[in-house]
Coordinates of C-alpha atoms and ligand atoms in Angstrom, one line a residue:
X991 CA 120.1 310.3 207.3
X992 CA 118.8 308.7 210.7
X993 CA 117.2 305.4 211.6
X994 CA 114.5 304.2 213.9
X995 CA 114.7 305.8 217.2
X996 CA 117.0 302.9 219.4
X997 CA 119.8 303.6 216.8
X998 CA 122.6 305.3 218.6
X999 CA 125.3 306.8 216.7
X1000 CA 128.8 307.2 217.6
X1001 CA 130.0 310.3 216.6
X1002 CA 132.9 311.9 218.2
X1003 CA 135.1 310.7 221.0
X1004 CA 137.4 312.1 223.1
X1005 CA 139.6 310.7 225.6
X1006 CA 142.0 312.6 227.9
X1007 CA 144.0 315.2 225.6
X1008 CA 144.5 312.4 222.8
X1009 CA 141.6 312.4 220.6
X1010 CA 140.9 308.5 219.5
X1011 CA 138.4 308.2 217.0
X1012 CA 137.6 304.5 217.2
X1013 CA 134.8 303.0 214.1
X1014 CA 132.5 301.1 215.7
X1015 CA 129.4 299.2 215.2
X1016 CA 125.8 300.9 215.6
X1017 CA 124.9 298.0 217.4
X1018 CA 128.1 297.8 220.1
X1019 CA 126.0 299.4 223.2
X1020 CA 122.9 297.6 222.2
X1021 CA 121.8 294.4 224.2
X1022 CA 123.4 291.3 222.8
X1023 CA 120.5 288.2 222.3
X1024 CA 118.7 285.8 219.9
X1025 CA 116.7 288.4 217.8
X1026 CA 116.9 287.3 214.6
X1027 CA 117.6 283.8 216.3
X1028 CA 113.9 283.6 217.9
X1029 CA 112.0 285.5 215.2
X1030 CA 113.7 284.1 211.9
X1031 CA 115.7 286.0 208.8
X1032 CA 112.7 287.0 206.3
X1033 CA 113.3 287.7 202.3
X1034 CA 112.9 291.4 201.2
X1035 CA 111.2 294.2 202.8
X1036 CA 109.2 292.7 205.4
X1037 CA 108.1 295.0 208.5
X1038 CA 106.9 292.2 210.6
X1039 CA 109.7 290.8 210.9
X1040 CA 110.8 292.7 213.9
X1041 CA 112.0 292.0 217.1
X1042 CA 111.3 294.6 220.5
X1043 CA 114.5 295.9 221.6
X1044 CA 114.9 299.1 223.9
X1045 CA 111.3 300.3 223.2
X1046 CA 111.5 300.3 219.7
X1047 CA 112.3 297.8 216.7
X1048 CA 115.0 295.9 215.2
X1049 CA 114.9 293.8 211.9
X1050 CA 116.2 290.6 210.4
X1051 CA 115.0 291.1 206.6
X1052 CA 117.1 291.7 204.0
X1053 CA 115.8 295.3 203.9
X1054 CA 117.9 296.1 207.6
X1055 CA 121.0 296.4 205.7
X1056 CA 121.1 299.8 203.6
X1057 CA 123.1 302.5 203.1
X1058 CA 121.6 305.4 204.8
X1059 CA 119.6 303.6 207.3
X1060 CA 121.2 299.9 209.3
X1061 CA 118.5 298.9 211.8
X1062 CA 119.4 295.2 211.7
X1063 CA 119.3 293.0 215.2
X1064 CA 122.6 292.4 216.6
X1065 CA 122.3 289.1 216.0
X1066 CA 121.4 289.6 212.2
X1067 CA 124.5 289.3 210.6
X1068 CA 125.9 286.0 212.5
X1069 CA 122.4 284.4 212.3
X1070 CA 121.0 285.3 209.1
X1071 CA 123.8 285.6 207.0
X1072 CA 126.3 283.3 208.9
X1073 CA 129.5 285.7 209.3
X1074 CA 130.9 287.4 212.0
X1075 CA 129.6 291.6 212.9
X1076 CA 130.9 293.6 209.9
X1077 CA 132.4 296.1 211.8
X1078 CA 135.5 294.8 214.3
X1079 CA 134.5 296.0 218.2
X1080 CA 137.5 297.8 219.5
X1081 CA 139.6 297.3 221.9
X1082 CA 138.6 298.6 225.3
X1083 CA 139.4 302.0 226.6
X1084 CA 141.0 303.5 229.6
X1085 CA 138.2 305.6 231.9
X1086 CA 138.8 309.3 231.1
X1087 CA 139.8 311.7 233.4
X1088 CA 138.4 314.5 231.5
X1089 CA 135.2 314.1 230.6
X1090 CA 134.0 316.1 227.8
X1091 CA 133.0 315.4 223.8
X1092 CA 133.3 316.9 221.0
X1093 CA 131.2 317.7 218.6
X1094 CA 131.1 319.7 214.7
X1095 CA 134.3 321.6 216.4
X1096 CA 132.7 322.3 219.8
X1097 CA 133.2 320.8 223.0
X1098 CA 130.4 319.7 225.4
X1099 CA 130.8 318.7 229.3
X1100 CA 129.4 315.7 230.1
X1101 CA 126.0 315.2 230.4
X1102 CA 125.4 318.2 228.3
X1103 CA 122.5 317.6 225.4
X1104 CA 122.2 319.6 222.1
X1105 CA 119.7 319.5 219.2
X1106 CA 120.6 318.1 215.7
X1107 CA 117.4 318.8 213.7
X1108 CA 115.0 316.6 214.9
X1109 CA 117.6 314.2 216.9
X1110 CA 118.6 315.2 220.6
X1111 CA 122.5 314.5 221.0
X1112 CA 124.1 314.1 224.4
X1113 CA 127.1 313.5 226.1
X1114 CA 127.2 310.0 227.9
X1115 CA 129.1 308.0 229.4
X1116 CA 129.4 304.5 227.6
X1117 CA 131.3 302.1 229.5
X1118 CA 134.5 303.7 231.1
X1119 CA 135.1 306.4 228.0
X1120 CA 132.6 309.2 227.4
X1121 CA 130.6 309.6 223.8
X1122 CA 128.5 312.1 221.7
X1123 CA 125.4 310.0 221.3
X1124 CA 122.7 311.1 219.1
X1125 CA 119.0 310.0 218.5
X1126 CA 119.0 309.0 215.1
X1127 CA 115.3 309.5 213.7
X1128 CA 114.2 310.3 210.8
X1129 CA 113.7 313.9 210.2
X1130 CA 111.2 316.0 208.2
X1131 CA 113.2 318.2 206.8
X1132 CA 116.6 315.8 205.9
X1133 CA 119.6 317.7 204.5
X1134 CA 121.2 314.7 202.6
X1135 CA 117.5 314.8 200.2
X1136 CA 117.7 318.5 200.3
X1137 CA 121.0 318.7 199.2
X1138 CA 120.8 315.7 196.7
X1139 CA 118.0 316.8 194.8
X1140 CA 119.7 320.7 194.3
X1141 CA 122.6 319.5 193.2
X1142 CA 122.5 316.3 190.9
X1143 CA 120.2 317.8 187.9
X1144 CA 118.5 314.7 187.3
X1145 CA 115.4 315.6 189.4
X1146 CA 112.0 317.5 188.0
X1147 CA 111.9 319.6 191.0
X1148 CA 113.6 321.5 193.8
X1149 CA 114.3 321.0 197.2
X1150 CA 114.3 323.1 200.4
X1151 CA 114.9 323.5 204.0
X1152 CA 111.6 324.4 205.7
X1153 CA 111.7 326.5 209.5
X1154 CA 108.6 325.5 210.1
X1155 CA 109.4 321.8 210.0
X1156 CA 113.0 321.9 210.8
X1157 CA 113.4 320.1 213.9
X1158 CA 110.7 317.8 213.3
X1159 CA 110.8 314.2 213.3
X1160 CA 109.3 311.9 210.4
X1161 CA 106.7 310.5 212.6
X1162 CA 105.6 313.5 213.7
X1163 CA 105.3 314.9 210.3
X1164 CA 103.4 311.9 209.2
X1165 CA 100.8 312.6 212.6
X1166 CA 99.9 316.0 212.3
X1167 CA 100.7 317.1 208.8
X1168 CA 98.7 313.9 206.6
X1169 CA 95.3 312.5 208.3
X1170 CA 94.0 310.4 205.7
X1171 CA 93.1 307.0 206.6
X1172 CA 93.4 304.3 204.1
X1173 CA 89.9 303.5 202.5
X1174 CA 88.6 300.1 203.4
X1175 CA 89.2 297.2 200.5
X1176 CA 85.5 297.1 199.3
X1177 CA 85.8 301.3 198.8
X1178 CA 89.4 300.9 197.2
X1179 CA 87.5 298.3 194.9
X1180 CA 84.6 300.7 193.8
X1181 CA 84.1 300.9 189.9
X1182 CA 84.4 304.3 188.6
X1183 CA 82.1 305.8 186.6
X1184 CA 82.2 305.7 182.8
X1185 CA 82.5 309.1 181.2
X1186 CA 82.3 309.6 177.3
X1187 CA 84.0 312.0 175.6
X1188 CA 87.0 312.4 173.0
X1189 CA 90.9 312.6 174.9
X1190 CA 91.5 314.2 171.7
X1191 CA 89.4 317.2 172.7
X1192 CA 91.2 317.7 176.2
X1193 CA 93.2 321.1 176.2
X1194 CA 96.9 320.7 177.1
X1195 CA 96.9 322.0 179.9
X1196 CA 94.5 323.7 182.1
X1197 CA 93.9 325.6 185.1
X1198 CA 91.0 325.4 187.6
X1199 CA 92.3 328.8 189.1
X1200 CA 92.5 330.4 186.0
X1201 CA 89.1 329.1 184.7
X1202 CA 87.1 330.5 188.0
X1203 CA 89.8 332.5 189.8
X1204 CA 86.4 333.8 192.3
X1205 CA 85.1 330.7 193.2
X1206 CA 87.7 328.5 194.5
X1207 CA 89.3 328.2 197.9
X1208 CA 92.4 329.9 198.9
X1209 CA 95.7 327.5 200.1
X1210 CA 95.0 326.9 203.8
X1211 CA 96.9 325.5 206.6
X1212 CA 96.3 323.0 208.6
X1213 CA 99.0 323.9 211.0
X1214 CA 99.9 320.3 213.6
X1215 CA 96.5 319.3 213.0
X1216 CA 96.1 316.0 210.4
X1217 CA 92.7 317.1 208.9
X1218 CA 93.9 317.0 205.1
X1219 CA 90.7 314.5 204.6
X1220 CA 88.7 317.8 205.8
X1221 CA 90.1 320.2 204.3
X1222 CA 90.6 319.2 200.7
X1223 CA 86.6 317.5 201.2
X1224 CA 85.3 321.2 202.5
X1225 CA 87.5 323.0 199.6
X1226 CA 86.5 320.5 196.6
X1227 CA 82.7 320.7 197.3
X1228 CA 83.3 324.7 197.9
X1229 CA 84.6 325.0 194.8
X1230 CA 82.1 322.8 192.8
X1231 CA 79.3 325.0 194.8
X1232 CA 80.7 328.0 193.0
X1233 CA 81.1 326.7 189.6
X1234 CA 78.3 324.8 189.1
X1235 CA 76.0 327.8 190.6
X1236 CA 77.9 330.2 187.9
X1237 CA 79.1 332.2 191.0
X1238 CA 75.6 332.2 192.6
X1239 CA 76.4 330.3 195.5
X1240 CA 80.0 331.1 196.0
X1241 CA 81.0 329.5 199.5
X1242 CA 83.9 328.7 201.8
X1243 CA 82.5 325.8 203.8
X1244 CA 83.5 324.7 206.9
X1245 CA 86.3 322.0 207.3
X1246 CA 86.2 322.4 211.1
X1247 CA 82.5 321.2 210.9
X1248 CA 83.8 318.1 210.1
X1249 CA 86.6 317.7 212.0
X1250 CA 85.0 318.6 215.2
X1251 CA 81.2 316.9 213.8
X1252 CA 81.5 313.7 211.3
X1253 CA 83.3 312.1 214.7
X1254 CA 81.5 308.4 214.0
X1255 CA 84.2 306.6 212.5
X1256 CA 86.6 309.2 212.4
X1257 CA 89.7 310.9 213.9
X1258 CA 89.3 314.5 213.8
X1259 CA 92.6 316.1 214.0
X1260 CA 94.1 312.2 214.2
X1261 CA 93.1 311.5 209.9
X1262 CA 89.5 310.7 208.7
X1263 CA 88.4 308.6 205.6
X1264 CA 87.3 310.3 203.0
X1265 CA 83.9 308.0 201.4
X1266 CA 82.7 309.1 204.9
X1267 CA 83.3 312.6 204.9
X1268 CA 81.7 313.2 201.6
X1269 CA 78.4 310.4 203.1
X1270 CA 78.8 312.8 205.9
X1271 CA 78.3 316.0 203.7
X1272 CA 75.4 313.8 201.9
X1273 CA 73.7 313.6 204.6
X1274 CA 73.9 316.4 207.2
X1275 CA 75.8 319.3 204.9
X1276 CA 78.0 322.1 205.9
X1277 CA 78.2 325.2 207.2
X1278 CA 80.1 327.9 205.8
X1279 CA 83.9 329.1 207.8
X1280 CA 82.6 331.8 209.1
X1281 CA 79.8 330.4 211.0
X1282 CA 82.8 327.6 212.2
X1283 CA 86.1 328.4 211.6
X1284 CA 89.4 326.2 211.4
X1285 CA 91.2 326.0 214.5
X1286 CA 93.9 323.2 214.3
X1287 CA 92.6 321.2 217.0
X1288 CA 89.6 319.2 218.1
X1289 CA 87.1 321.4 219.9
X1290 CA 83.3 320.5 220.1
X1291 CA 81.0 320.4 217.8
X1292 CA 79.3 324.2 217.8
X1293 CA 76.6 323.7 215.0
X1294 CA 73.3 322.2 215.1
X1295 CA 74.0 318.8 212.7
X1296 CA 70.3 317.9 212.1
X1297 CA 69.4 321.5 211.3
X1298 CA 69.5 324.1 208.8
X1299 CA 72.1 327.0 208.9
X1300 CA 69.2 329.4 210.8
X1301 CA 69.6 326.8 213.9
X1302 CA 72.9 326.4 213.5
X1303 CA 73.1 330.0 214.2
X1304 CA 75.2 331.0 210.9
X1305 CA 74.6 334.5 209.4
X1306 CA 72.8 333.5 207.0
X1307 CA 73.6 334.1 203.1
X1308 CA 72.6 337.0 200.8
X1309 CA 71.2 334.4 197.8
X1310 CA 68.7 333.4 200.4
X1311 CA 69.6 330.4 201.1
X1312 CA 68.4 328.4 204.5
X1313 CA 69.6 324.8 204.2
X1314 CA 73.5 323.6 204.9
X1315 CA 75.5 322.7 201.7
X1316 CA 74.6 319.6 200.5
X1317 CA 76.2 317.1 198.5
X1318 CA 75.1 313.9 195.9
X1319 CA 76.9 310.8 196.6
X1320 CA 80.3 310.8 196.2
X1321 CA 81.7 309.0 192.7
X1322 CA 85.2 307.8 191.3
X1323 CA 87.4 308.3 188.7
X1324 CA 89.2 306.0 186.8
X1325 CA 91.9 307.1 185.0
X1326 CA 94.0 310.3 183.7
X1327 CA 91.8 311.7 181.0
X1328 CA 88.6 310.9 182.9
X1329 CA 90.1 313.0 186.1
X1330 CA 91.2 316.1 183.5
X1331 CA 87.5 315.5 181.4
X1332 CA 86.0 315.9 185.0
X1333 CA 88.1 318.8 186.1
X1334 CA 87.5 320.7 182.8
X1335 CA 83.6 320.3 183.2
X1336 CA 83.0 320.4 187.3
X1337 CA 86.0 322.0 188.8
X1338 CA 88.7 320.5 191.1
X1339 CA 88.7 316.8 192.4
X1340 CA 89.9 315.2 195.5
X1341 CA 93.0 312.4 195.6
X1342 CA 94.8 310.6 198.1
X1343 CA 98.3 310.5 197.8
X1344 CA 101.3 308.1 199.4
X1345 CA 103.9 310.6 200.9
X1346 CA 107.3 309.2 201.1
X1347 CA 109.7 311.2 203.1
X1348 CA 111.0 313.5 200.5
X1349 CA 107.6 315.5 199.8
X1350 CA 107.9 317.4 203.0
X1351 CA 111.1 319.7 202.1
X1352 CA 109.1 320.2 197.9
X1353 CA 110.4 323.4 197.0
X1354 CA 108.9 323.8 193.4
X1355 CA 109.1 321.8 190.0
X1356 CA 107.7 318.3 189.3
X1357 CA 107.5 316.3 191.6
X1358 CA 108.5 312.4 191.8
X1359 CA 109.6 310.4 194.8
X1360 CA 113.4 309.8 194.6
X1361 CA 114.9 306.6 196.9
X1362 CA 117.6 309.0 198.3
X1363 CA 116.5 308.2 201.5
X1364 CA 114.5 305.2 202.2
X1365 CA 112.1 304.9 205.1
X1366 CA 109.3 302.3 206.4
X1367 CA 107.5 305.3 207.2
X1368 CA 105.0 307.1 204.7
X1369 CA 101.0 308.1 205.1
X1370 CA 98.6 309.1 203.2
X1371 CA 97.4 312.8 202.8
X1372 CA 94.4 314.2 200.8
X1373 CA 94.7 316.7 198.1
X1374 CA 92.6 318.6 195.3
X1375 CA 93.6 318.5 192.1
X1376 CA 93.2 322.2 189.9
X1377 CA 94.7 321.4 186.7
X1378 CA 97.5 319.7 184.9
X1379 CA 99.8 320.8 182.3
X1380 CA 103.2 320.1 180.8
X1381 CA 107.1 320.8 181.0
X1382 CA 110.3 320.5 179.8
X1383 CA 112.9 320.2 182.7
X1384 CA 116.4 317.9 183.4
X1385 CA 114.2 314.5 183.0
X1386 CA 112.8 315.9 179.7
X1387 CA 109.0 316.7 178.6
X1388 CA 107.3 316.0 182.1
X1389 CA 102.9 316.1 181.6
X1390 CA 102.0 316.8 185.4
X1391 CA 99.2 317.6 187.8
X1392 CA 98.6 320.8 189.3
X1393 CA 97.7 320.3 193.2
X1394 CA 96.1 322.4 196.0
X1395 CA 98.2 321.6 199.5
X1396 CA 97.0 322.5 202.6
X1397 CA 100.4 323.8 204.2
X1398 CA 99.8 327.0 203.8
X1399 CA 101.0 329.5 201.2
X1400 CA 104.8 329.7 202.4
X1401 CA 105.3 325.4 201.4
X1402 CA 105.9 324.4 197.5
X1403 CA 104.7 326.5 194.7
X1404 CA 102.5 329.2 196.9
X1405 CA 101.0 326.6 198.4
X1406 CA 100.3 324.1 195.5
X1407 CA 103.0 321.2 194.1
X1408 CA 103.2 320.1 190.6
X1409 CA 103.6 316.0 190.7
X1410 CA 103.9 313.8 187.4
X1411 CA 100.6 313.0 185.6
X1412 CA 100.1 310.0 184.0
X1413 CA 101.9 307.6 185.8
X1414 CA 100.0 306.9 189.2
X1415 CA 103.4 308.8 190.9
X1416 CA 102.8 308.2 194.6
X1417 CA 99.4 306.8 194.3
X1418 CA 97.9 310.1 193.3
X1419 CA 96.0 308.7 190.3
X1420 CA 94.5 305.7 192.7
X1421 CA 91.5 307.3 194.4
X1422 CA 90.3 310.3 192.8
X1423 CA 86.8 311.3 193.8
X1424 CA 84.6 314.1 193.5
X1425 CA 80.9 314.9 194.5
X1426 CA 78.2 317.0 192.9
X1427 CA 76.7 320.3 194.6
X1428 CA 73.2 320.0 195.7
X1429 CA 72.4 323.7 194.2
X1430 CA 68.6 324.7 195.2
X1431 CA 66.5 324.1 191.8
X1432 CA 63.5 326.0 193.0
X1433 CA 66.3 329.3 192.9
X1434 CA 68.3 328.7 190.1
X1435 CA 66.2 326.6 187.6
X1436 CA 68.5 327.2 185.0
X1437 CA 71.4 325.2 186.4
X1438 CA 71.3 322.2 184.7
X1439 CA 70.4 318.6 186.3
X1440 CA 73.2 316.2 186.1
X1441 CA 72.1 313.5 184.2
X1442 CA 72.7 309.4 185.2
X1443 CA 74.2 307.1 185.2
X1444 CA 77.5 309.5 185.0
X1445 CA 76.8 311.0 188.6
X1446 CA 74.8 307.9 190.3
X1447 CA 78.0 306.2 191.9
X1448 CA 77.8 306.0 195.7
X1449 CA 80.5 305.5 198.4
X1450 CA 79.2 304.7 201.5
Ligands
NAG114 C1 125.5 296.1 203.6 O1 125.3 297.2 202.8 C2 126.4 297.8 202.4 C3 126.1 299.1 201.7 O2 125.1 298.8 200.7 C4 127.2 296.8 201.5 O3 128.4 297.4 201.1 C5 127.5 295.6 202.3 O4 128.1 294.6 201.5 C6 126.2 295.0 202.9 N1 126.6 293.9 203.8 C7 126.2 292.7 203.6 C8 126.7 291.7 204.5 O5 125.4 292.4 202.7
NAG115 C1 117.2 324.8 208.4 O1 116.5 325.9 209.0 C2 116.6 326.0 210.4 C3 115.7 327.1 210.9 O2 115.6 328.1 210.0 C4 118.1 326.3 210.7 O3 118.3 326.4 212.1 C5 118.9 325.1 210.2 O4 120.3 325.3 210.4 C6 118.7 324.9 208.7 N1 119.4 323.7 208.3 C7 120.1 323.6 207.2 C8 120.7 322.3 207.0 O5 120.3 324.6 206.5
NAG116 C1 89.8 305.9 180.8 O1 88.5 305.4 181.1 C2 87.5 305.6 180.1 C3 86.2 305.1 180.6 O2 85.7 305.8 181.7 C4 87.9 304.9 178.8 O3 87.0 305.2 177.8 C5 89.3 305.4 178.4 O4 89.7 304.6 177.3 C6 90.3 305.2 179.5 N1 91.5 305.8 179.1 C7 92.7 305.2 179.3 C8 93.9 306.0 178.8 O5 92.8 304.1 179.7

């Protein structure tokens, strides 16, 4: 429960021996001016409509007023809605002679500073009395969601306290633990190919995992390094390497080699688009993880892009092979049965998905955004979809996805989330793409060719 990072809370005061707990406004030690007065009072949700203030942001839409987060200009409420501050300033204070706060029971000297999850606290002096102020950003890991969705039973899914991002703010969450960039308008707008076949046919439920359990990618993690466009690219063309091959070319490829190589355009460890990761794998290929292996930062590119895995200096593999792993264009996919029809013939597919604040502390279940804590602040991060399936929990018969993560094996279920199907929940049905493995005819002639127009869609 925190706000954008100018937002200081009162918390505790303590005057003297007497302790005077005074209510005061969020906004009383914040410069007074025309905000809202120079910039306007917008409709809605409207992030614009902002005015600088200490660094950061204030707001004057509609939106500023909420009940977990107030970020509103001082002069909101007498400009835009034409009645005096809501809370009453008090009256002023004597100085203190001794100067100490206190804080959850404890008692702090001035100037003293503690951590509150993600939020720095610290005892200041404001005016002549002396205050617990604390940060008040938003955190990965917030205890009101985590305690919210546990409790009331109306959620699919479970929540949990993670040590690994405890301590964490929301921005830096959405830095290093997303990375994909939003695909330009004219990609977004791509048709997706038509597939034919009967929904009738398609199991209910299925299991990529299950299906080829030796040729798909283990959970990885991408540790404070926002490569999820690399990762779930390298694992979803791994995996189709291995099941369209039969097992003959079983491979781990290399998300590092694009991270640290497919640089025009892209971010590295900073996010990367995904249309030019797979035209990147199109054109050049991949190593495999053992001849470059993930580190979670940017380091240079080691392999030879214009060769063949012989100059690239890889071991090279037992089947004989001497060329990097290549890829056919990239194509789309439409809709839920066309993503499960895909799945069920050619493995695992990629898809972006909109992460609200909430996703970080999944624990297990079905996941679905709640609004128990709203914030401006989401990105996108890129996932492979394994399977999808169906259960009954507290919001009744639930169809969902089953979803590869890549935070390791310790986050959500082993390292995968389950997230409803059918519905476009967080965007996760909007950009689904996959690619087809370039497998060497001339060695295994009796793989068959896909055929157009199904696999003829490019995104370039
Ligand atoms: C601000 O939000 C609170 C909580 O939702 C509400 O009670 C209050 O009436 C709102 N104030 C105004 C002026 O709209
Ligand atoms: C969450 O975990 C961290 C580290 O394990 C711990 O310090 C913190 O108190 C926990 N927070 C809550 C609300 O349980
Ligand atoms: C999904 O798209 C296919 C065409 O690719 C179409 O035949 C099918 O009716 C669509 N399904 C739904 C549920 O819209």
């Amino acid at each position: 429960m925190c706000s954008r990072n100018w937002l200081i809370a009162l918390i505790t005061f303590v005057a003297f021996s007497a302790v005077v707990s005074a209510q005061r406004g969020y906004y009383d030690d914040l410069p007074p001016g025309p905000y809202c007065a120079l910039k306007g009072c917008c409709p809605g949700r409207l992030d614009e409509c902002s005015a600088p203030i200490l660094g950061t942001l204030c707001y004057c839409d509609d939106f500023c007023n909420q009940t977990n987060v107030m970020d509103c200009c001082p002069d909101y409420w007498s400009h835009c809605r034409g009645i005096p501050d809501p809370i009453p300033v008090p009256t002023t204070f004597k100085p203190p002679e001794i100067r100490a706060c206190t804080y959850q029971g404890k008692t702090y000297t001035f100037g003293e500073t503690v951590k509150n999850n993600c939020n720095l606290c610290k005892c200041e002096q404001i005016g002549n009395t002396v205050e617990f102020l604390c940060e008040r950003n938003h955190c990965m890991i917030n205890e009101l969601i985590v305690g919210t969705v546990n409790r009331e039973r109306k959620y699919g899914w479970t929540a949990t306290n993670y040590s690994k991002f405890w301590g964490k703010s929301l921005d830096e969450g959405i830095a290093t633990k997303l990375g994909t960039l939003q695909p330009e308008r004219f990609v977004r707008n791509m048709n997706p190919v038509k597939k034919i076949y009967n929904p009738n046919d398609l199991p209910r439920q299925f299991d990529a995992y299950r299906e080829w359990p030796n040729y798909l990618s283990p959970i990885q993690e991408q540790g404070d390094c926002a490569s999820s466009w690399a990762i779930s690219t390298a694992a979803v063309a791994s995996d189709r390497f291995g099941i369209v091959s039969k097992g003959q070319e079983t491979v781990r490829l290399s998300a590092q080699n694009l991270i640290s190589c497919d640089i025009r355009g892209q971010q590295s460890c900073k996010g990367g688009y995904l249309d030019k990761a797979w035209a990147y794998i199109k054109r050049y290929g991949l190593v495999d993880e053992d001849c470059f292996p993930y580190v979670d930062h940017d380091v240079l590119c080691i392999i030879d892009q214009y060769g063949d895995l012989a100059t690239s200096s890889c071991t090279l593999p037992p089947n004989g092979r001497r060329s990097k792993y290549v890829v056919a264009p990239a194509y789309r996919l439409g809709n839920e049965t066309d993503i499960m029809f895909e799945i069920l013939k050619s493995g695992p597919v990629q898809a972006t998905m909109l992460v609200h604040n909430d996703f970080f502390s999944y624990a297990g279940g079905i996941y679905e955004k709640t609004d128990i804590v709203e914030s401006r602040r989401t990105g996108f991060l890129s996932v492979r979809i394994v399977g999808w399936g169906e259960e009954y929990t507290h919001k009744g018969q639930l169809k969902y996805w089953k979803v590869a993560n890549s935070w390791g094996t310790d986050w959500g279920e082993d390292g995968f989330f389950r997230i409803v199907r059918g519905r476009d929940e967080s965007e996760i049905e909007s950009f689904v793409i996959a690619a087809w493995p370039e497998i060497e005819r001339k060695r295994y002639p009796s793989i068959p060719v896909p055929l157009t127009p199904e696999y003829n869609l490019q995104l370039e």
